[in-house]
Each structure stands twice: as structure tokens, then as C-alpha cells.
Tab-separated table of C-alpha atoms in Angstrom:
chain	number	residue	atom	x	y	z
D	1	MET	CA	-0.676	60.766	39.832
D	2	GLY	CA	-3.917	61.297	41.742
D	3	LYS	CA	-3.448	63.035	45.114
D	4	ILE	CA	-5.208	62.691	48.447
D	5	ASP	CA	-5.797	66.087	50.065
D	6	VAL	CA	-5.900	65.726	53.864
D	7	HIS	CA	-6.236	69.469	54.558
D	8	HIS	CA	-9.348	70.689	52.762
D	9	HIS	CA	-11.913	72.893	54.505
D	10	ILE	CA	-15.571	73.448	53.781
D	11	VAL	CA	-17.743	76.403	54.736
D	12	PRO	CA	-21.424	75.434	54.450
D	13	ASP	CA	-23.905	78.299	54.367
D	14	PHE	CA	-24.976	77.816	57.979
D	15	TYR	CA	-21.358	77.988	59.191
D	16	HIS	CA	-20.634	80.990	56.965
D	17	ASN	CA	-23.465	82.757	58.789
D	18	VAL	CA	-22.056	81.752	62.182
D	19	LEU	CA	-18.654	83.140	61.166
D	20	ALA	CA	-20.190	86.335	59.826
D	21	SER	CA	-21.973	86.983	63.115
D	22	ALA	CA	-18.812	86.422	65.176
D	23	LYS	CA	-15.680	88.527	65.516
D	24	ILE	CA	-13.250	87.372	62.811
D	25	PRO	CA	-9.512	87.780	63.565
D	26	VAL	CA	-7.925	90.836	61.953
D	27	GLY	CA	-6.392	90.104	58.579
D	28	THR	CA	-8.690	87.230	57.649
D	29	SER	CA	-11.888	87.055	55.666
D	30	ILE	CA	-14.574	84.443	55.174
D	31	PRO	CA	-14.028	82.649	51.866
D	32	SER	CA	-16.903	81.705	49.615
D	33	TRP	CA	-17.280	77.947	49.199
D	34	SER	CA	-19.449	75.346	47.528
D	35	PRO	CA	-19.103	71.611	46.837
D	36	GLU	CA	-18.660	72.484	43.190
D	37	ALA	CA	-15.751	74.808	44.039
D	38	SER	CA	-14.012	72.006	45.949
D	39	LEU	CA	-14.470	69.556	43.090
D	40	ALA	CA	-13.257	72.107	40.541
D	41	LEU	CA	-10.045	72.724	42.499
D	42	MET	CA	-9.565	68.991	42.966
D	43	ASP	CA	-9.879	68.396	39.246
D	44	ARG	CA	-7.419	71.188	38.422
D	45	LEU	CA	-4.806	69.874	40.849
D	46	HIS	CA	-5.393	66.190	40.042
D	47	ILE	CA	-6.742	65.407	43.505
D	48	ASP	CA	-8.661	62.149	43.601
D	49	ALA	CA	-10.087	62.600	47.111
D	50	ALA	CA	-10.162	65.204	49.876
D	51	ILE	CA	-10.666	64.747	53.607
D	52	LEU	CA	-12.903	67.649	54.629
D	53	SER	CA	-12.495	69.539	57.879
D	54	LEU	CA	-13.726	72.529	59.852
D	55	SER	CA	-11.121	75.274	60.080
D	56	ALA	CA	-10.373	77.536	63.038
D	57	PRO	CA	-12.081	78.779	65.106
D	58	GLY	CA	-14.305	75.718	64.710
D	59	ALA	CA	-17.465	75.295	66.737
D	60	MET	CA	-16.025	77.225	69.686
D	61	LEU	CA	-16.929	80.594	68.208
D	62	ALA	CA	-20.544	79.830	69.146
D	63	ARG	CA	-21.612	80.991	72.590
D	64	GLY	CA	-22.415	78.449	75.253
D	65	ARG	CA	-22.089	74.681	75.511
D	66	ASP	CA	-25.369	73.903	73.773
D	67	GLU	CA	-24.583	76.169	70.835
D	68	THR	CA	-21.080	74.783	70.285
D	69	ARG	CA	-22.477	71.249	70.342
D	70	LYS	CA	-25.148	72.274	67.864
D	71	VAL	CA	-22.623	73.803	65.436
D	72	ALA	CA	-20.382	70.722	65.590
D	73	THR	CA	-23.328	68.363	65.074
D	74	GLU	CA	-24.720	70.353	62.153
D	75	TRP	CA	-21.322	70.545	60.457
D	76	ASN	CA	-20.738	66.799	60.910
D	77	ASP	CA	-24.158	65.956	59.499
D	78	TYR	CA	-23.473	68.157	56.474
D	79	ALA	CA	-20.033	66.645	55.844
D	80	SER	CA	-21.398	63.122	56.290
D	81	LYS	CA	-24.070	63.726	53.653
D	82	LEU	CA	-21.503	65.241	51.301
D	83	ARG	CA	-19.328	62.143	51.656
D	84	ALA	CA	-22.321	59.845	51.178
D	85	ALA	CA	-23.082	61.576	47.872
D	86	SER	CA	-19.480	61.184	46.621
D	87	PRO	CA	-17.704	58.586	48.801
D	88	GLU	CA	-14.795	58.213	46.381
D	89	ARG	CA	-14.142	61.969	46.300
D	90	PHE	CA	-14.764	63.038	49.885
D	91	GLY	CA	-14.006	61.933	53.428
D	92	PHE	CA	-14.234	64.041	56.584
D	93	PHE	CA	-12.614	64.749	59.919
D	94	ALA	CA	-15.456	65.244	62.387
D	95	ALA	CA	-15.745	68.462	64.383
D	96	LEU	CA	-16.013	68.529	68.181
D	97	PRO	CA	-17.641	71.181	70.389
D	98	GLY	CA	-14.352	71.839	72.211
D	99	LEU	CA	-12.219	69.782	74.581
D	100	LEU	CA	-13.108	71.751	77.700
D	101	ASP	CA	-16.606	70.353	77.207
D	102	GLN	CA	-15.210	66.913	78.029
D	103	GLU	CA	-18.587	65.167	78.091
D	104	GLY	CA	-19.579	66.676	74.744
D	105	ALA	CA	-16.181	65.949	73.188
D	106	ILE	CA	-16.162	62.269	74.180
D	107	ALA	CA	-19.772	61.799	73.099
D	108	GLY	CA	-18.919	63.571	69.832
D	109	ILE	CA	-15.957	61.256	69.200
D	110	ARG	CA	-18.085	58.145	69.744
D	111	HIS	CA	-20.907	59.385	67.543
D	112	ALA	CA	-18.541	60.519	64.788
D	113	LEU	CA	-16.371	57.409	64.635
D	114	VAL	CA	-18.978	54.744	65.450
D	115	ASP	CA	-22.231	56.090	64.012
D	116	LEU	CA	-21.118	58.427	61.230
D	117	LYS	CA	-17.983	56.400	60.368
D	118	ALA	CA	-15.957	59.606	60.073
D	119	ASP	CA	-12.440	59.238	58.673
D	120	GLY	CA	-10.996	60.970	61.729
D	121	ILE	CA	-11.343	63.897	64.123
D	122	THR	CA	-10.269	67.548	63.951
D	123	LEU	CA	-8.602	69.059	67.000
D	124	PHE	CA	-7.176	72.541	67.409
D	125	THR	CA	-3.777	73.373	68.848
D	126	SER	CA	-5.188	74.842	72.054
D	127	TYR	CA	-8.408	75.365	73.963
D	128	GLU	CA	-8.692	78.414	76.235
D	129	GLY	CA	-4.929	78.619	76.476
D	130	LYS	CA	-4.382	74.902	77.176
D	131	TYR	CA	-2.302	72.926	74.677
D	132	LEU	CA	-3.154	69.364	73.729
D	133	GLY	CA	-0.862	67.689	76.248
D	134	ALA	CA	-2.815	69.218	79.147
D	135	GLU	CA	-3.927	66.813	81.866
D	136	GLU	CA	-7.536	67.928	81.426
D	137	PHE	CA	-7.566	66.441	77.934
D	138	GLU	CA	-6.257	62.993	78.887
D	139	PRO	CA	-9.744	61.354	78.859
D	140	VAL	CA	-10.265	62.674	75.332
D	141	TRP	CA	-6.974	61.149	74.172
D	142	ALA	CA	-7.904	57.884	75.866
D	143	GLU	CA	-11.132	57.799	73.872
D	144	LEU	CA	-9.372	58.645	70.622
D	145	ASP	CA	-6.761	55.980	71.288
D	146	LYS	CA	-9.468	53.390	71.928
D	147	HIS	CA	-10.766	54.013	68.401
D	148	HIS	CA	-7.272	54.118	66.809
D	149	ALA	CA	-8.335	57.528	65.540
D	150	VAL	CA	-6.679	59.665	62.895
D	151	VAL	CA	-6.501	63.178	64.360
D	152	HIS	CA	-5.909	66.260	62.230
D	153	VAL	CA	-4.526	69.102	64.357
D	154	HIS	CA	-5.143	72.600	63.041
D	155	PRO	CA	-3.687	75.799	64.527
D	156	ILE	CA	-6.015	78.267	66.182
D	157	GLN	CA	-5.611	81.768	67.550
D	158	SER	CA	-3.979	81.679	70.982
D	159	ARG	CA	-5.997	83.145	73.824
D	160	GLU	CA	-3.427	85.777	74.737
D	161	PRO	CA	-1.263	86.579	71.701
D	162	MET	CA	1.997	88.331	72.457
D	163	PHE	CA	3.936	90.765	70.272
D	164	THR	CA	1.065	90.925	67.793
D	165	THR	CA	0.758	94.072	65.687
D	166	PRO	CA	-1.791	94.978	63.029
D	167	PHE	CA	0.788	93.845	60.472
D	168	LEU	CA	1.075	90.344	61.945
D	169	PRO	CA	-2.322	88.644	62.137
D	170	GLN	CA	-1.957	85.302	63.881
D	171	PRO	CA	-2.590	83.071	60.854
D	172	LEU	CA	0.295	84.818	59.088
D	173	ILE	CA	3.075	84.235	61.613
D	174	ASP	CA	1.785	82.557	64.806
D	175	PHE	CA	0.005	79.514	63.371
D	176	PRO	CA	3.257	77.659	62.534
D	177	HIS	CA	4.498	78.295	66.072
D	178	GLU	CA	1.220	77.104	67.584
D	179	SER	CA	1.579	73.777	65.759
D	180	ALA	CA	5.108	73.360	67.106
D	181	ARG	CA	4.009	74.293	70.622
D	182	THR	CA	1.149	71.817	70.857
D	183	ALA	CA	3.223	69.025	69.266
D	184	SER	CA	6.026	69.693	71.761
D	185	ASP	CA	3.515	69.735	74.599
D	186	LEU	CA	2.102	66.376	73.502
D	187	VAL	CA	5.583	64.868	73.403
D	188	LEU	CA	7.139	66.332	76.561
D	189	SER	CA	4.005	65.710	78.641
D	190	GLY	CA	4.249	62.054	77.655
D	191	ARG	CA	0.801	62.112	76.072
D	192	LYS	CA	2.050	61.157	72.602
D	193	ARG	CA	3.808	58.061	73.947
D	194	GLN	CA	0.929	57.264	76.297
D	195	TYR	CA	-1.596	56.959	73.455
D	196	PRO	CA	0.376	55.564	70.502
D	197	ARG	CA	-2.639	54.276	68.576
D	198	CYS	CA	-3.691	57.833	67.697
D	199	LYS	CA	-2.311	58.891	64.313
D	200	ILE	CA	-1.786	62.651	64.606
D	201	ILE	CA	-1.423	64.899	61.551
D	202	LEU	CA	0.147	68.332	62.014
D	203	SER	CA	-0.912	71.071	59.607
D	204	HIS	CA	1.421	73.129	57.420
D	205	GLY	CA	4.387	70.776	57.474
D	206	GLY	CA	4.382	70.743	61.262
D	207	GLY	CA	4.884	74.503	61.380
D	208	THR	CA	8.231	75.336	62.958
D	209	LEU	CA	8.634	71.894	64.546
D	210	PRO	CA	11.221	70.519	62.065
D	211	TYR	CA	13.360	73.623	62.648
D	212	VAL	CA	13.286	73.435	66.453
D	213	ALA	CA	13.135	69.644	66.897
D	214	GLU	CA	16.837	69.123	67.624
D	215	ARG	CA	16.882	72.037	70.048
D	216	LEU	CA	13.802	70.685	71.795
D	217	ALA	CA	15.148	67.142	72.074
D	218	LYS	CA	18.608	68.080	73.325
D	219	LEU	CA	17.830	71.002	75.601
D	220	GLY	CA	14.626	69.418	76.856
D	221	ASP	CA	16.573	66.454	78.223
D	222	THR	CA	19.496	68.430	79.634
D	223	ILE	CA	19.188	72.099	80.607
D	224	PHE	CA	15.404	71.942	81.051
D	225	GLN	CA	15.015	68.377	82.279
D	226	GLY	CA	13.675	69.756	85.553
D	227	VAL	CA	10.358	70.573	83.866
D	228	LEU	CA	9.838	66.985	82.694
D	229	GLU	CA	7.589	64.567	84.530
D	230	GLU	CA	8.052	60.891	85.334
D	231	LYS	CA	6.058	59.851	82.251
D	232	SER	CA	7.918	62.256	79.949
D	233	PRO	CA	10.195	60.720	77.299
D	234	ARG	CA	13.935	60.984	77.746
D	235	GLY	CA	16.940	61.121	75.452
D	236	ASP	CA	16.359	59.649	72.005
D	237	GLN	CA	12.714	58.988	72.883
D	238	ILE	CA	11.968	62.713	72.512
D	239	MET	CA	13.135	62.840	68.903
D	240	GLU	CA	11.468	59.506	68.198
D	241	ASP	CA	8.134	60.880	69.408
D	242	LEU	CA	8.548	64.152	67.500
D	243	LYS	CA	9.084	62.178	64.302
D	244	SER	CA	6.029	60.009	64.925
D	245	PHE	CA	3.622	62.767	63.822
D	246	TYR	CA	2.354	63.073	60.256
D	247	PHE	CA	2.910	66.338	58.359
D	248	ASP	CA	0.663	67.788	55.672
D	249	SER	CA	1.923	70.083	52.920
D	250	ALA	CA	-0.788	72.772	53.119
D	251	ILE	CA	0.779	76.184	52.373
D	252	SER	CA	4.132	74.446	52.790
D	253	GLY	CA	5.157	73.385	49.298
D	254	SER	CA	7.968	75.906	48.887
D	255	ALA	CA	11.579	74.734	48.650
D	256	ASN	CA	12.781	76.321	51.901
D	257	VAL	CA	10.099	74.494	53.894
D	258	LEU	CA	10.556	71.206	52.047
D	259	ASP	CA	14.330	71.280	52.465
D	260	SER	CA	13.905	71.337	56.237
D	261	LEU	CA	10.990	68.916	56.446
D	262	LEU	CA	12.334	66.276	54.057
D	263	ASN	CA	15.755	66.373	55.681
D	264	TRP	CA	14.145	65.490	59.007
D	265	ALA	CA	10.764	63.758	58.756
D	266	PRO	CA	10.371	60.034	57.966
D	267	ARG	CA	9.183	59.424	54.399
D	268	ASP	CA	6.082	57.539	55.521
D	269	ARG	CA	4.860	60.547	57.526
D	270	LEU	CA	4.381	62.977	54.628
D	271	LEU	CA	0.906	63.910	53.411
D	272	TYR	CA	-0.481	66.246	50.760
D	273	GLY	CA	-2.768	69.175	51.642
D	274	THR	CA	-4.079	72.386	50.092
D	275	ASP	CA	-5.830	74.405	52.866
D	276	PHE	CA	-8.610	75.219	50.393
D	277	PRO	CA	-10.425	77.637	50.511
D	278	PHE	CA	-8.495	79.456	53.272
D	279	ALA	CA	-5.253	79.599	51.292
D	280	GLY	CA	-6.532	82.741	49.584
D	281	GLY	CA	-6.262	81.372	46.054
D	282	LEU	CA	-2.658	80.236	46.567
D	283	GLU	CA	-3.459	76.524	46.447
D	284	GLU	CA	-2.164	76.260	42.887
D	285	TYR	CA	0.961	78.289	43.682
D	286	PHE	CA	2.021	75.921	46.458
D	287	ASP	CA	0.963	72.876	44.457
D	288	THR	CA	3.174	74.017	41.564
D	289	ALA	CA	6.075	74.623	43.961
D	290	LEU	CA	5.671	71.097	45.297
D	291	GLU	CA	5.469	69.691	41.760
D	292	ASP	CA	8.659	71.545	40.806
D	293	TYR	CA	10.587	70.355	43.857
D	294	ASP	CA	13.149	67.697	43.027
D	295	MET	CA	12.136	64.347	44.511
D	296	ASP	CA	12.127	60.812	43.158
D	297	THR	CA	8.969	59.132	41.896
D	298	LYS	CA	8.679	56.802	44.879
D	299	LEU	CA	8.836	59.654	47.391
D	300	ARG	CA	6.331	61.705	45.406
D	301	GLY	CA	3.969	58.744	45.374
D	302	LEU	CA	4.220	58.422	49.145
D	303	TYR	CA	3.707	62.163	49.638
D	304	TYR	CA	0.783	62.551	47.265
D	305	ARG	CA	-1.167	59.349	47.803
D	306	ASP	CA	0.239	56.180	49.312
D	307	ASN	CA	0.821	57.411	52.868
D	308	ALA	CA	-2.742	58.731	52.999
D	309	LEU	CA	-4.191	55.485	51.688
D	310	ASN	CA	-2.364	53.665	54.485
D	311	LEU	CA	-4.077	55.976	56.998
D	312	PHE	CA	-7.563	55.762	55.521
D	313	PRO	CA	-8.601	52.154	54.750
D	314	ARG	CA	-11.998	53.277	53.445
D	315	LEU	CA	-10.312	55.277	50.686
D	316	ARG	CA	-7.844	52.491	49.998
D	317	ALA	CA	-10.756	50.128	49.360
D	318	LEU	CA	-12.315	52.624	46.931
D	319	LEU	CA	-9.220	53.992	45.190
D	320	GLY	CA	-6.715	51.141	45.498
């Protein structure tokens, strides 16, 4: 069964150089990458197509508004050309310069989705300490909603990490929490319900969201209801909105994660992902774990392929 990988990064030479000149978070390294390496992994894991994206820290590691815009534009042009050369193998989520550059972000969305015909947009879990439900980002969500955009949300290092030691680099332990935090912020702020035409994918099985969802829904509407706003969801609406996200399987194919996710998430919200090449060579390990997990053929088909084809009509037309 051919898979659709919705969490597949690329590191073109120019971006590798940008990363190398910036301060890389402790515990991470810059992976080597080439189009041939992506295709080789895809062939090994029986992946028909991959939606390419820019991983954290994205364009924001560049200094200054003009530089971040330049990095995002250059990456999008590269990904667009890669897709044009192999449209049945590659799609891409366009990069943005950062949401605090509201003018640049909205212009980037329009150019990516209208001119480049990108398959969606990459956002990160926070920008300068502000999660995605922040009021400052509402115009960006309005623009994304207008285009019925698919949005892939990837965790990023928080601005002020707490309780971090040299043994706990943020990608190791904090990234799953960051995904849960920004998803919760989108729901409780009312932003998720306000812009329902955006299809939002959470990385890594939603991080810790499936584990804390019931706590969030019940306590958020009782003990902590004082923090909610007029437009915030109430009661069963909170859980309904939490379950309206999509969840990719990148670095999340192990049984303990799948037990929680599959017991909670709707079947039509599951997507396959690898996190290549930032999974450190563990793409095949997690793919094998997912293959070995007991699930019926129909569910596996939804997880590996069919749900993604429903999200990406361009790929559906090519792959059927």
C-alpha cells in the first residue's frame, strides 16, 4: 500500500548554510539531505508521495524582516521547482517569514497558495512566545481560512524554556508539549471554531494532546472557566474542537503512542509522516512499529493514504 508522507523535511544547500551560521539548539545537528536521499527513503518505505516542509526554526533564524522574507521565498522557490520536476512524488507546505511580520506572512500566504499553488502552509507552534491562538495572529488565520488552507503545525523551541537541563534538549521532551499547548490555545481562544475552513495538522501524533484532552475539556469548562472568553467553546464543544485537528505519525508509530491516539482521535484525522531527515535515521524504526501495530486493513488505508488524498486534491488527481 503506497503511503503519503505529510511530514517530510528538506534542507537545501542554501538553508543548510543558514543553519550552520546560526546557533543550533543543544542536542541537535544539521542533517545532510538531497532530493535523491528523500526518494531513496520513500522507495524503501513504500511512500508514493511526500509533502515537503521547512523544519524548525524555519526562516525566523535569519536576522531582520528582509532576511527572513528572503529565506522563506528562496525555500518556497526551491520546493516549488522540486515539485514541478516530480509532481507525483512531491508536494510542499510553503514557508512563511514569521507571523509577527503580519504583512509579510499574509503576502506570503497569497503568493504561495495562489501563484505557486502550494499544497498548504507550514506554521510553528509559537512565535516570540505567542501561541497560535494569539489575537495578533487573527488576520493570518482569516487569510488562511479564506483559502481553505491545509496548515501543518510543527513544534519549535519556546522562547523561555523552563526546567531544561543539558540532558533534555527541547526537541527531545518539550516538542510534544508545545504541540499540545498551541492546539489548546487555538481551541480555548475560539480561533479553531472561528476559522473552520482551515485544516490543521499537528505533528507527532498531536504530541501530548490525546493524553491531556479530557482534562483540558472538563477542567477548562469548570474549574478554569474564568479564563475563557465569550467566543471560547463550552462543554462538549471543547472536545469536538480538539478532535477536529489532523494528527501525523512522525516519530509516533510506537504502540504506547498509538494506543492513546487511536483510542481518542477520529479515524479520518490520521495521517502518515516520517520526519525525515530530522528523525536521526529512525524513520524505518517507527515505520516498522506502525506496520507491526494491529489495525484492520481499512484503518491502515485511511492512515497511510486515503485521509491524505482527501486533504490534497492535486495528489488525488495524480495518484487516485
